[in-house]
mmCIF file of C-alpha atoms and ligand atoms in Angstrom:
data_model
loop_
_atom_site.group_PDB
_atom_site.id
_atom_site.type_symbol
_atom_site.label_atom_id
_atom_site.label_comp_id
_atom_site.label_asym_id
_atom_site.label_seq_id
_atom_site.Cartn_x
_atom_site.Cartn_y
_atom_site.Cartn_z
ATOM 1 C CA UNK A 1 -19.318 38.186 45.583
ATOM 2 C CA UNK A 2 -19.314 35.333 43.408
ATOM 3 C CA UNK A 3 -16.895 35.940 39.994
ATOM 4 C CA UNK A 4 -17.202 33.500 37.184
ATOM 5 C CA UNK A 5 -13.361 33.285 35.659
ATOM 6 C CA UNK A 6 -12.414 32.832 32.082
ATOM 7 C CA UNK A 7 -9.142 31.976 31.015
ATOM 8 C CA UNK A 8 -8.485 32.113 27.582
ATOM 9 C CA UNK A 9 -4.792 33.445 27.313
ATOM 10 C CA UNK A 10 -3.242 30.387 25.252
ATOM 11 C CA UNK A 11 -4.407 26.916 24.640
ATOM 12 C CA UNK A 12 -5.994 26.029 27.924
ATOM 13 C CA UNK A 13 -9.904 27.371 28.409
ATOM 14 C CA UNK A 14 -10.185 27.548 32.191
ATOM 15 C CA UNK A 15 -13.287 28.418 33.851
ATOM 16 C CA UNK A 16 -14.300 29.042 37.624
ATOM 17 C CA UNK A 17 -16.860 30.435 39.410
ATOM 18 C CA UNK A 18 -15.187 31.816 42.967
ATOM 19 C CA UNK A 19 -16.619 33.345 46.002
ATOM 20 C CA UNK A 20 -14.934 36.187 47.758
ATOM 21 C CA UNK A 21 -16.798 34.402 51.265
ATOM 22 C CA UNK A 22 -16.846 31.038 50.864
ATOM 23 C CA UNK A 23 -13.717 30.018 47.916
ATOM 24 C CA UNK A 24 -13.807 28.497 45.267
ATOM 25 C CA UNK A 25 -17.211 27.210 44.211
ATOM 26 C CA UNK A 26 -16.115 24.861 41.116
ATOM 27 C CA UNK A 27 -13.496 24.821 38.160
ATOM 28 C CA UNK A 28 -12.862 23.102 35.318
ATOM 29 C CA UNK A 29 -10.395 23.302 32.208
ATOM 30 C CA UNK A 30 -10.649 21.968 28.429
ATOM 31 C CA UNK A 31 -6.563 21.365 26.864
ATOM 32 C CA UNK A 32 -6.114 21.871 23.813
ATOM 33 C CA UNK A 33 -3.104 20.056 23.673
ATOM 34 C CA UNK A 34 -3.828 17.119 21.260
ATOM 35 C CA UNK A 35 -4.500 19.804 18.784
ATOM 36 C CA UNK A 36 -1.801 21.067 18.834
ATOM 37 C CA UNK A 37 0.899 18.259 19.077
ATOM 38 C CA UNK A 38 0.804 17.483 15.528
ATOM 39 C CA UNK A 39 2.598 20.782 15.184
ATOM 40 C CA UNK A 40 4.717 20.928 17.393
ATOM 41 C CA UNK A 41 3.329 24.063 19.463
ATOM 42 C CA UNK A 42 1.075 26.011 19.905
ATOM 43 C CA UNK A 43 -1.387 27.511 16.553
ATOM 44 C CA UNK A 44 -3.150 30.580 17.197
ATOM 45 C CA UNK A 45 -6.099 30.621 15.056
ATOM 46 C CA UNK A 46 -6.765 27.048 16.272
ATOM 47 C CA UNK A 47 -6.254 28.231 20.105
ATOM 48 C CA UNK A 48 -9.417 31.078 19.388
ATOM 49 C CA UNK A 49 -11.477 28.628 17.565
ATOM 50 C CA UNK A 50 -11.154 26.469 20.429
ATOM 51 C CA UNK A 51 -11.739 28.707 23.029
ATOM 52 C CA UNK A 52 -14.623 30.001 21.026
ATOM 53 C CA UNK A 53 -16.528 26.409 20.738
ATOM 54 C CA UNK A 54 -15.649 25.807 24.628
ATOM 55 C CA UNK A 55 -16.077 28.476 26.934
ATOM 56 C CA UNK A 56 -19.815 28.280 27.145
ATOM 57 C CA UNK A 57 -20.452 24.197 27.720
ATOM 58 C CA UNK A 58 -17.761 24.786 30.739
ATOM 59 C CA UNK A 59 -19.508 27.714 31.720
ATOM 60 C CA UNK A 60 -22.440 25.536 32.009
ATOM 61 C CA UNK A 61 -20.482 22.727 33.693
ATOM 62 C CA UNK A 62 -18.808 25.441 36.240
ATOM 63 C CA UNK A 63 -22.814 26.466 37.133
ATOM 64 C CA UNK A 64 -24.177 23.265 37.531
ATOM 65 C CA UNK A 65 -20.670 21.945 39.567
ATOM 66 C CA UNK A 66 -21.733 24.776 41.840
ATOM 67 C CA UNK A 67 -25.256 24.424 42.060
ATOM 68 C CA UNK A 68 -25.961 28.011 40.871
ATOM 69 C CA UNK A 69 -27.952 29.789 38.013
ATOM 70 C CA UNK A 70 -26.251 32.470 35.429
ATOM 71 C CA UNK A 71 -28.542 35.069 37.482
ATOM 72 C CA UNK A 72 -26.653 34.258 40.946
ATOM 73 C CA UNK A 73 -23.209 35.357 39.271
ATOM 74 C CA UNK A 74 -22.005 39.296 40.377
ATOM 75 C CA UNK A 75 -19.242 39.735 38.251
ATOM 76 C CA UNK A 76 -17.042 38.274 35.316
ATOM 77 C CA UNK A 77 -13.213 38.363 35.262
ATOM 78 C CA UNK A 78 -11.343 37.419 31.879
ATOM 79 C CA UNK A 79 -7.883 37.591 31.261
ATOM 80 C CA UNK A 80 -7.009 40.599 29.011
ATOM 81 C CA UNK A 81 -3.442 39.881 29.021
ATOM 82 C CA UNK A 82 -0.687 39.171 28.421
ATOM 83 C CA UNK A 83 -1.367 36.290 25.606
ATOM 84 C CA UNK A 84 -1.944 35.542 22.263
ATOM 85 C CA UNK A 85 -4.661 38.254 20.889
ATOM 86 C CA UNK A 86 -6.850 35.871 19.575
ATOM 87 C CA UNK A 87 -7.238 34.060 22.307
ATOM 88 C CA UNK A 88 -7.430 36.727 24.445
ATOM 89 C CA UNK A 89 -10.219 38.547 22.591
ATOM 90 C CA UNK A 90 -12.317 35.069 22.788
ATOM 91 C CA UNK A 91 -12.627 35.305 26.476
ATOM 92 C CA UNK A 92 -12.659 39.148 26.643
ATOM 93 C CA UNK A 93 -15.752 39.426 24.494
ATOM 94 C CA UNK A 94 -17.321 36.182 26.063
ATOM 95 C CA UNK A 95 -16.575 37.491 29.165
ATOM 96 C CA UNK A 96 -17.933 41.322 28.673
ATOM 97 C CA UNK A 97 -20.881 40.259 26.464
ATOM 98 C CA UNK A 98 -22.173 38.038 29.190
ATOM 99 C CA UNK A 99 -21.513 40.657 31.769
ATOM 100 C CA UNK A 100 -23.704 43.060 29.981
ATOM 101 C CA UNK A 101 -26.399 40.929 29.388
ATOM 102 C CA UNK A 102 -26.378 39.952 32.897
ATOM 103 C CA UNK A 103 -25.787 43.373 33.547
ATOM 104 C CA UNK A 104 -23.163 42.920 36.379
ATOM 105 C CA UNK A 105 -19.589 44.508 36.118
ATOM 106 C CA UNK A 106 -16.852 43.041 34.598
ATOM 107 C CA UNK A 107 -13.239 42.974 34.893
ATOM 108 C CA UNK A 108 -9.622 42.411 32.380
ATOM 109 C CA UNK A 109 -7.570 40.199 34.457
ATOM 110 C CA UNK A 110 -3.696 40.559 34.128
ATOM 111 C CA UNK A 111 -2.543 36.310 33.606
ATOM 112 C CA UNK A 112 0.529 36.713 35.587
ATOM 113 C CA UNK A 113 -1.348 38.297 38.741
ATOM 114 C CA UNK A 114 -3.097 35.720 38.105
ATOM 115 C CA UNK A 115 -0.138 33.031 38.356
ATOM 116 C CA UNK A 116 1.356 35.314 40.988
ATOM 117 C CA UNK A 117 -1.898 35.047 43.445
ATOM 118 C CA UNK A 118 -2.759 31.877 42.677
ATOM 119 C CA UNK A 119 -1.318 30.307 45.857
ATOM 120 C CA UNK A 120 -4.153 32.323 47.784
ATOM 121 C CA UNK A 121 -6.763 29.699 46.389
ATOM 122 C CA UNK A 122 -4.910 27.196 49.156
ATOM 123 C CA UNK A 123 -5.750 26.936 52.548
ATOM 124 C CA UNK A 124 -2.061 27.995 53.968
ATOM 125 C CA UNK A 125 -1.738 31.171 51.826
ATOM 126 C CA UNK A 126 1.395 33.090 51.739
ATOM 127 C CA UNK A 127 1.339 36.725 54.021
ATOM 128 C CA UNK A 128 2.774 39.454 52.746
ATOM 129 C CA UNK A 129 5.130 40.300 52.123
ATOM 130 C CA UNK A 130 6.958 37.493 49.699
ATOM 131 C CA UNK A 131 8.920 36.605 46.960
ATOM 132 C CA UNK A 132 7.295 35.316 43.587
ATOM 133 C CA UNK A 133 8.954 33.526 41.012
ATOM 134 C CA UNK A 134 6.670 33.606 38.001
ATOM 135 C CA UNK A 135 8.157 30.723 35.668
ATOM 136 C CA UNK A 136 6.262 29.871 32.923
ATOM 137 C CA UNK A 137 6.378 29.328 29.275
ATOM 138 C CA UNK A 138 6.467 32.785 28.449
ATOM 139 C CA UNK A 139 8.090 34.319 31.454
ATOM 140 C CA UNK A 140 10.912 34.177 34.059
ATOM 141 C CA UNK A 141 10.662 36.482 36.937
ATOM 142 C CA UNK A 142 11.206 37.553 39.886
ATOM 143 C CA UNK A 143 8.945 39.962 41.781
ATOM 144 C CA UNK A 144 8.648 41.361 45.053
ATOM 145 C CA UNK A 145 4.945 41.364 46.267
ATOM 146 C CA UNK A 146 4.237 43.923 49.419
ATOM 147 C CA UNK A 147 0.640 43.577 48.802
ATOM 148 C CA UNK A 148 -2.500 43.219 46.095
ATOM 149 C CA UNK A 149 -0.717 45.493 42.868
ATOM 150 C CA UNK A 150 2.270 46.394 44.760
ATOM 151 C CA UNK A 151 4.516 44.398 42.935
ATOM 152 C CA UNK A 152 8.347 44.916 41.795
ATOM 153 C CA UNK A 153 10.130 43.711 38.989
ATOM 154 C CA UNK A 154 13.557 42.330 40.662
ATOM 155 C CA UNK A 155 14.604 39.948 37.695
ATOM 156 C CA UNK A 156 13.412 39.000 34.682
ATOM 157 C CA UNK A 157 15.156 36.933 31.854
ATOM 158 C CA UNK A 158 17.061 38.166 28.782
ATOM 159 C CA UNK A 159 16.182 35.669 26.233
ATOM 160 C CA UNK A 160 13.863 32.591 26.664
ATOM 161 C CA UNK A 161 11.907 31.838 29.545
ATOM 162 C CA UNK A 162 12.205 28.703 31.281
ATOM 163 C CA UNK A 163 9.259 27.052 30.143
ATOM 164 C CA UNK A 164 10.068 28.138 26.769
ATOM 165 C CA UNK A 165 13.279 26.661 27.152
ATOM 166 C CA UNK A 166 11.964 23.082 28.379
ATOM 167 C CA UNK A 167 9.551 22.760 25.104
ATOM 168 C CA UNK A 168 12.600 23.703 22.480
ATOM 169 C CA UNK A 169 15.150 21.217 24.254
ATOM 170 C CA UNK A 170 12.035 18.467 24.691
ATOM 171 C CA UNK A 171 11.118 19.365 20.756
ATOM 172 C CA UNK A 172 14.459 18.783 20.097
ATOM 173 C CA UNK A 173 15.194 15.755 21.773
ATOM 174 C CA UNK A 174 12.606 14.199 20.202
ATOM 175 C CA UNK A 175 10.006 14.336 23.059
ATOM 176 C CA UNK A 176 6.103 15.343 22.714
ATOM 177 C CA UNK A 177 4.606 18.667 23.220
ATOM 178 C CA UNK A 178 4.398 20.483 25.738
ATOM 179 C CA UNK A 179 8.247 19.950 26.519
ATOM 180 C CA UNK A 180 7.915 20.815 30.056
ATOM 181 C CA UNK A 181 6.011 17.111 31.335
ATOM 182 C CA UNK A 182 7.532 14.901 28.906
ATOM 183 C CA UNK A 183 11.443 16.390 29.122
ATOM 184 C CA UNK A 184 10.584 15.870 33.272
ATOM 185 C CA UNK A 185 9.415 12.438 33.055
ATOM 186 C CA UNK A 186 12.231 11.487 30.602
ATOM 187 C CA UNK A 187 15.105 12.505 32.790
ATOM 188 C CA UNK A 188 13.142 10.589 35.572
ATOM 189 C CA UNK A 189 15.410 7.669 34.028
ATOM 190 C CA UNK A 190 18.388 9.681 32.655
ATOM 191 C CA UNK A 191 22.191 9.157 34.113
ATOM 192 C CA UNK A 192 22.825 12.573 35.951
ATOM 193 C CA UNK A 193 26.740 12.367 35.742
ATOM 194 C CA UNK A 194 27.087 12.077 31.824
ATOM 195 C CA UNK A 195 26.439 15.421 30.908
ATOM 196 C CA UNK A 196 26.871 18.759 32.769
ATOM 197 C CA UNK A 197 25.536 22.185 31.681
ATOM 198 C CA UNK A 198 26.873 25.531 33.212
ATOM 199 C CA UNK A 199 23.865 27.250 35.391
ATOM 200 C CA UNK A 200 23.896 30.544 33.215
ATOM 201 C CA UNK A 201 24.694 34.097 34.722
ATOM 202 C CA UNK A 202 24.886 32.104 37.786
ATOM 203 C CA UNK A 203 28.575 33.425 38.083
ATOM 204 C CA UNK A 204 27.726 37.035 38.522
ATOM 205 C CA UNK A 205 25.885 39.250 40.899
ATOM 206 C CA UNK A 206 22.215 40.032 39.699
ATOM 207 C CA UNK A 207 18.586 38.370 39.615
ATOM 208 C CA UNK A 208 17.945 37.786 35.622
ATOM 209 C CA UNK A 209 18.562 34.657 33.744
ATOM 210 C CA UNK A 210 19.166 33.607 30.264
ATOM 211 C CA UNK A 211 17.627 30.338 28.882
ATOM 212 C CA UNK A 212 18.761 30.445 25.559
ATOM 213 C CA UNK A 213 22.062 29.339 25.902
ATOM 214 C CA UNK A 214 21.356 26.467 28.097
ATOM 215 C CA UNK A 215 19.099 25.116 25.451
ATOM 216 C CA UNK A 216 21.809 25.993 22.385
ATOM 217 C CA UNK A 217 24.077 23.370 24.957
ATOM 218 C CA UNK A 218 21.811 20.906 24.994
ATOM 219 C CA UNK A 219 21.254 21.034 21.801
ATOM 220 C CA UNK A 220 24.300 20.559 20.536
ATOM 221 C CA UNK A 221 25.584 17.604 23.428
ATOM 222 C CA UNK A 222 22.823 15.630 21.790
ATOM 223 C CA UNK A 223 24.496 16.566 17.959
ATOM 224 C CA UNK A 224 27.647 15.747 19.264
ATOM 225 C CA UNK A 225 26.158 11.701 20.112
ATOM 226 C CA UNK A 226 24.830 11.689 16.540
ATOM 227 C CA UNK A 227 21.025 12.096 18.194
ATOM 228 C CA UNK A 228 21.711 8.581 20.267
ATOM 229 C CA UNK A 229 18.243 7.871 21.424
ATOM 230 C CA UNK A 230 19.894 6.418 23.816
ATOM 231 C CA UNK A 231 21.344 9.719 25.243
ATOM 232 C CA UNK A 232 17.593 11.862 25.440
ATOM 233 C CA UNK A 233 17.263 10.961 29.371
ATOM 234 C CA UNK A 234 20.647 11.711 30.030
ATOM 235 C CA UNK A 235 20.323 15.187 28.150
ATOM 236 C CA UNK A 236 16.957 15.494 29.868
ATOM 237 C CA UNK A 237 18.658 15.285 33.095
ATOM 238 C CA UNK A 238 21.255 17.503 32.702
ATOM 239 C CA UNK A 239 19.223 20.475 31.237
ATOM 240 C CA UNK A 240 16.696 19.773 34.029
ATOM 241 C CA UNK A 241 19.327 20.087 36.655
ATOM 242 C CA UNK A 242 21.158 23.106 35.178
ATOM 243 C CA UNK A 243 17.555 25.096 35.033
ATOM 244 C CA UNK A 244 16.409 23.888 38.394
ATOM 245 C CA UNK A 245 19.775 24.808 40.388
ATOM 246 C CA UNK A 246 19.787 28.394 38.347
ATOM 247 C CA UNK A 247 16.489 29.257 38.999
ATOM 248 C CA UNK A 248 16.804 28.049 42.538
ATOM 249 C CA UNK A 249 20.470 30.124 43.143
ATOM 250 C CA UNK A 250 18.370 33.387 42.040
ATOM 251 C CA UNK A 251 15.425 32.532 43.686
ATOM 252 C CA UNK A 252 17.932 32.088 47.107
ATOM 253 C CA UNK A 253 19.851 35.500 46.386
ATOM 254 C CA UNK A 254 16.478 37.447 46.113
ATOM 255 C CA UNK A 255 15.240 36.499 49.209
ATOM 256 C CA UNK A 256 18.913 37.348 50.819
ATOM 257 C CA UNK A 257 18.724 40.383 48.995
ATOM 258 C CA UNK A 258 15.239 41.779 50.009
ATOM 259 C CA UNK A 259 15.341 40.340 53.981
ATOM 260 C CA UNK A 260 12.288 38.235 52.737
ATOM 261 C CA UNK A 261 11.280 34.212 53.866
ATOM 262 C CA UNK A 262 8.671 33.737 52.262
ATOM 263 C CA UNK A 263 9.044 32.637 48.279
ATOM 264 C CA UNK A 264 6.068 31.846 46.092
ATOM 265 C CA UNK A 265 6.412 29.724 42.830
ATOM 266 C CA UNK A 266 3.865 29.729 40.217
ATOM 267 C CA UNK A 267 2.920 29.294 36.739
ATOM 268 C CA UNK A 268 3.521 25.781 34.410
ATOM 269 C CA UNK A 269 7.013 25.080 35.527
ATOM 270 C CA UNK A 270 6.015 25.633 39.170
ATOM 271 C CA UNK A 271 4.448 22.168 38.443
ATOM 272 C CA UNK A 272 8.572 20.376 38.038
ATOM 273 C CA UNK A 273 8.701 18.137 41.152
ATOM 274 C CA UNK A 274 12.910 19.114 41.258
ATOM 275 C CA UNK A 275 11.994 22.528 41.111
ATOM 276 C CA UNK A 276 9.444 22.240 43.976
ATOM 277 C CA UNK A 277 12.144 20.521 46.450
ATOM 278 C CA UNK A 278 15.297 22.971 45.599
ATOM 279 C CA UNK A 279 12.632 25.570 46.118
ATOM 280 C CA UNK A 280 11.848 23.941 49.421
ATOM 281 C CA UNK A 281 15.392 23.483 50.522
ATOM 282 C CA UNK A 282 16.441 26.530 49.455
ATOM 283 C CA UNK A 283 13.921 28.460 51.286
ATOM 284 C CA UNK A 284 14.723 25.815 54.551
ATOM 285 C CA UNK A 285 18.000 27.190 54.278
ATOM 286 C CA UNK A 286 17.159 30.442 55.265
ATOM 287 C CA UNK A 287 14.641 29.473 57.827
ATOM 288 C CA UNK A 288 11.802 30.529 55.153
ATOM 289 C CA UNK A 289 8.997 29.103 53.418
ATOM 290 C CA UNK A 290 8.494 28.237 49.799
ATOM 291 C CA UNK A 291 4.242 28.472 48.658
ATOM 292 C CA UNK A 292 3.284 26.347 45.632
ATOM 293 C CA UNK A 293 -0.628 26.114 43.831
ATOM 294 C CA UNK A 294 -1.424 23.238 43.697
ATOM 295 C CA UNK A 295 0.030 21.391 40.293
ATOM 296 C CA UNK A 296 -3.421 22.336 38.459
ATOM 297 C CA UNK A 297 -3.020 25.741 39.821
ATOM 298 C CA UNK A 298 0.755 25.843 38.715
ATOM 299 C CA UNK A 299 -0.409 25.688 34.380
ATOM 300 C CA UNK A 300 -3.260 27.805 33.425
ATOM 301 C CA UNK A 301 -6.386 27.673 34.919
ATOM 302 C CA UNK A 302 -9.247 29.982 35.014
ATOM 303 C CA UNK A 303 -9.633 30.004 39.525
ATOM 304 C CA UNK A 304 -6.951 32.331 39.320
ATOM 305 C CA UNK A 305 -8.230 34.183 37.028
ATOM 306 C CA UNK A 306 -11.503 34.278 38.858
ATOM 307 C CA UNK A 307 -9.789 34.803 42.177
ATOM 308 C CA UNK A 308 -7.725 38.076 41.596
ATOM 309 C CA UNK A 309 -10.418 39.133 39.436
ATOM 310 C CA UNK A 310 -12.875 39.217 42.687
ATOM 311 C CA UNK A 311 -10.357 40.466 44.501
ATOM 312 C CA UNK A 312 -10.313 43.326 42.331
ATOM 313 C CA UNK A 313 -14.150 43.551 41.911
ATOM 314 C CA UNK A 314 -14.301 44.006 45.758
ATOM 315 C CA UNK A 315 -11.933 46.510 45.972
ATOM 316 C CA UNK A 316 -14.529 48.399 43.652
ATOM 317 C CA UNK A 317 -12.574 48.014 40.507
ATOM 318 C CA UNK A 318 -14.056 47.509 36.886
ATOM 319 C CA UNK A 319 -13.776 47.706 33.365
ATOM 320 C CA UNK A 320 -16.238 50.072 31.053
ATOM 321 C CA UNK A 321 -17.894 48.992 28.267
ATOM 322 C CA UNK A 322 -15.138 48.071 25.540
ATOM 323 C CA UNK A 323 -13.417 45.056 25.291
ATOM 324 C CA UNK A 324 -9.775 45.964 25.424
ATOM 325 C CA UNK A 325 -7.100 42.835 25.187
ATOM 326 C CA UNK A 326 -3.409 43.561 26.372
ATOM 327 C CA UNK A 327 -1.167 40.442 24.395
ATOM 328 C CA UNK A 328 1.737 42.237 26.137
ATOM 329 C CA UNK A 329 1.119 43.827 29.827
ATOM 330 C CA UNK A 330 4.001 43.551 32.252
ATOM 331 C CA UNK A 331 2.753 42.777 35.992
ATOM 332 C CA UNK A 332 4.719 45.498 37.700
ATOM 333 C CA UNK A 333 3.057 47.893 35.530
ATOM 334 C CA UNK A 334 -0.528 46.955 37.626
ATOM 335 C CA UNK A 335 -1.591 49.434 40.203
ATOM 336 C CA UNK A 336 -2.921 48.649 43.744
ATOM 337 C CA UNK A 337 -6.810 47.607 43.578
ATOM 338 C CA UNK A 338 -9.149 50.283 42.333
ATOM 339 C CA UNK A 339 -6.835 53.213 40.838
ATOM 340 C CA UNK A 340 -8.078 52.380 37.545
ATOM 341 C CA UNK A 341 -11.788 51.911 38.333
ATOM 342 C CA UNK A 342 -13.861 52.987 36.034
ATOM 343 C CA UNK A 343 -17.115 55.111 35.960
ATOM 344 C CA UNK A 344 -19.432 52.990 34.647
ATOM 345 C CA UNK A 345 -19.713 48.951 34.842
ATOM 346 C CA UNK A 346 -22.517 48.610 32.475
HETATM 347 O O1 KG4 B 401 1.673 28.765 33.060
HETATM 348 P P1 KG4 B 401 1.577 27.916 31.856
HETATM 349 O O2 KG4 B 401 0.574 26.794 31.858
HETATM 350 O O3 KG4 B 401 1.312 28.772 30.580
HETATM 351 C C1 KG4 B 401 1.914 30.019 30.386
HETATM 352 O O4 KG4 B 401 1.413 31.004 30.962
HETATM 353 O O5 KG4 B 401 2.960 30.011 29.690
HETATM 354 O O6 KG4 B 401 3.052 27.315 31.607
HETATM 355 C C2 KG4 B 401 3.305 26.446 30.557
HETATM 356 C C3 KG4 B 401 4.766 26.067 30.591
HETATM 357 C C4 KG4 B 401 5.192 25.258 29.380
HETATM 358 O O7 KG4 B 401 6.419 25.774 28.896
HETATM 359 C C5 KG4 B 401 5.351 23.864 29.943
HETATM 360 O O8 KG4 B 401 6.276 23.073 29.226
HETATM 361 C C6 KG4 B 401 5.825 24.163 31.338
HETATM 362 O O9 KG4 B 401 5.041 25.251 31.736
HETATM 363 N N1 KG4 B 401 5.638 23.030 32.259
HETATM 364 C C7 KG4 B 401 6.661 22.357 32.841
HETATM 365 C C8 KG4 B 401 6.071 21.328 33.608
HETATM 366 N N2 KG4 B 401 4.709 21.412 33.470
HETATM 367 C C9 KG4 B 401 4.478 22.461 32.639
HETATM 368 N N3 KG4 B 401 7.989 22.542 32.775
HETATM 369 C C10 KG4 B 401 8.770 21.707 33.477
HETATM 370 N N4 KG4 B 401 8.288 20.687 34.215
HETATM 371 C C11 KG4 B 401 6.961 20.461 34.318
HETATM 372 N N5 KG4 B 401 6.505 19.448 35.067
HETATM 373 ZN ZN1 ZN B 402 0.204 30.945 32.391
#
């Protein structure tokens, strides 16, 4: 079955066409990030106008990258959720229009299965069953996976998410948008003895994490230097450390917790080259595994959209007619393959 993906969800337009036999056929992705930048984040109604003007030319770049015609496609997958409405609804309708007129089935793809499969696009995917930390710019979770939809919420955090985290301190300090890269590759040269932030709710027993306060700290060191240029790497380094080792201590006590090995890490923060190698020495340390995307599959994308779309679409699941966008839809809320399917495709 071969699934065109659309990812629309926030101000990447990812598209993929992926075969449930042979992989993935072709990808390709449009940022929107120099829009954005001049303001700091991210602007809705500039996202959907994007998306809008994009989807189709890389829909016609996917194609041709995989040698096939609109006819040879069997199903769409968009992501319906969770996102910013507007952008959602670009790819939703784009997505079920084209499915109509094609008349195959189409499917509402959850973002974060999305994120949390992702590391099946890779030629050493993770068995079940495993660990996922989902850390991106809107979330900060752990979930146990025991199979396609069987997934449970272990930890989940109380304020900011990490990602969200990284772009306030980076905005901050001074440093370009998106936070995440540029904070990273300014603490490349920071001094990581000058400043030390606690690793929050490190210091009691549970899985969920707090952000917000490591960001308020870092924050205010850099107030406290009168905003010394000269002090951004060092901050950078400190609040990179402080988020790495927390999210690496939790990631550690879930696997204790649930008698697991294997940990998956996915979404944009995924992509942090500290993060990867605690990951990878924490999960040593148990005699387990760690599973990463690969860093274009970390960020948004549309193969893994495409992906657990088909995998979906094979299990004989399908959305009716109406183009229904979820902006929030918690993962652990998603039922194993085909319990929703609906009656009709067309
Ligand atoms: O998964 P993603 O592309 O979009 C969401 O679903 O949110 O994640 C984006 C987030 C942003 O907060 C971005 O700053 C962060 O991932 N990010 C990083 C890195 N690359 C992206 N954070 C830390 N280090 C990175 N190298
Ligand atoms: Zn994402």
């Amino acid at each position: 079955m071969k699934v065109l993906g659309i990812e629309s969800s926030c101000d990447e337009t990812g598209l993929a066409i992926f075969d449930s036999e042979q992989g993935l056929l072709a990808h390709t992705l449009h940022s929107q990030v120099k829009k954005h930048a001049a303001y700091g984040g991210v602007v809705p109604e500039i996202a959907s106008r994007d998306h809008i003007r994009t989807w189709l030319p890389l829909t016609r770049q996917c194609l041709s990258m995989a040698q096939l015609e609109l006819r040879d496609l069997d199903a769409i997958a968009f992501t319906a959720g969770p996102g910013l409405a507007g952008a959602l609804f670009t790819g939703a309708v784009a997505g079920r229009s084209l499915a109509w007129a094609l008349q195959i089935p189409a499917i509402g793809v959850n973002h974060m299965e999305g994120h949390l499969l992702a590391p099946m696009l890779e030629s050493d995917a993770p068995e079940f069953p495993f660990i996922c930390l989902l850390v991106s710019g809107g979330h900060t979770q752990l979930v146990r996976v025991d199979g396609i939809g069987q997934y449970r919420l272990l930890g989940d955090t109380r304020d900011d998410a990490a990602g969200e985290a990284f772009d306030k301190t980076a905005k901050m300090l001074g440093l370009g948008y998106p936070g995440g890269p540029h904070l990273a590759r300014a603490a490349e040269s920071g001094n990581p003895d000058r400043f030390r932030f606690s690793r929050p709710m490190t210091d009691r027993p549970g899985l969920d994490f707090s952000f917000s306060g490591l960001k308020t700290a870092a924050i205010t060191a850099f107030a406290e230097v009168d905003r010394n240029p000269e002090c951004v790497a060092d901050i950078a380094i400190a609040f990179e450390s402080a988020a790495v080792d927390t999210l690496a201590i939790k990631c550690t006590r879930a696997l204790k917790q649930e008698g697991i090995s294997r940990l998956v890490a996915s979404g944009g923060v995924a992509a942090n080259s500290r993060l990867r190698l605690a990951l990878e020495k924490s999960a040593a340390a148990l005699g387990g595994r760690v599973f990463f995307p690969r860093l274009e599959f970390c960020t948004d994308n549309g193969a893994m959209i495409a992906l657990a779309g088909a995998i979906r679409l094979e299990a004989g699941e399908h959305d009716s007619l109406g183009v229904v966008v979820r902006p929030r839809w918690p993962v652990d809320q998603l039922g194993v393959p085909a319990d929703g399917a609906a009656a009709d495709p067309m």
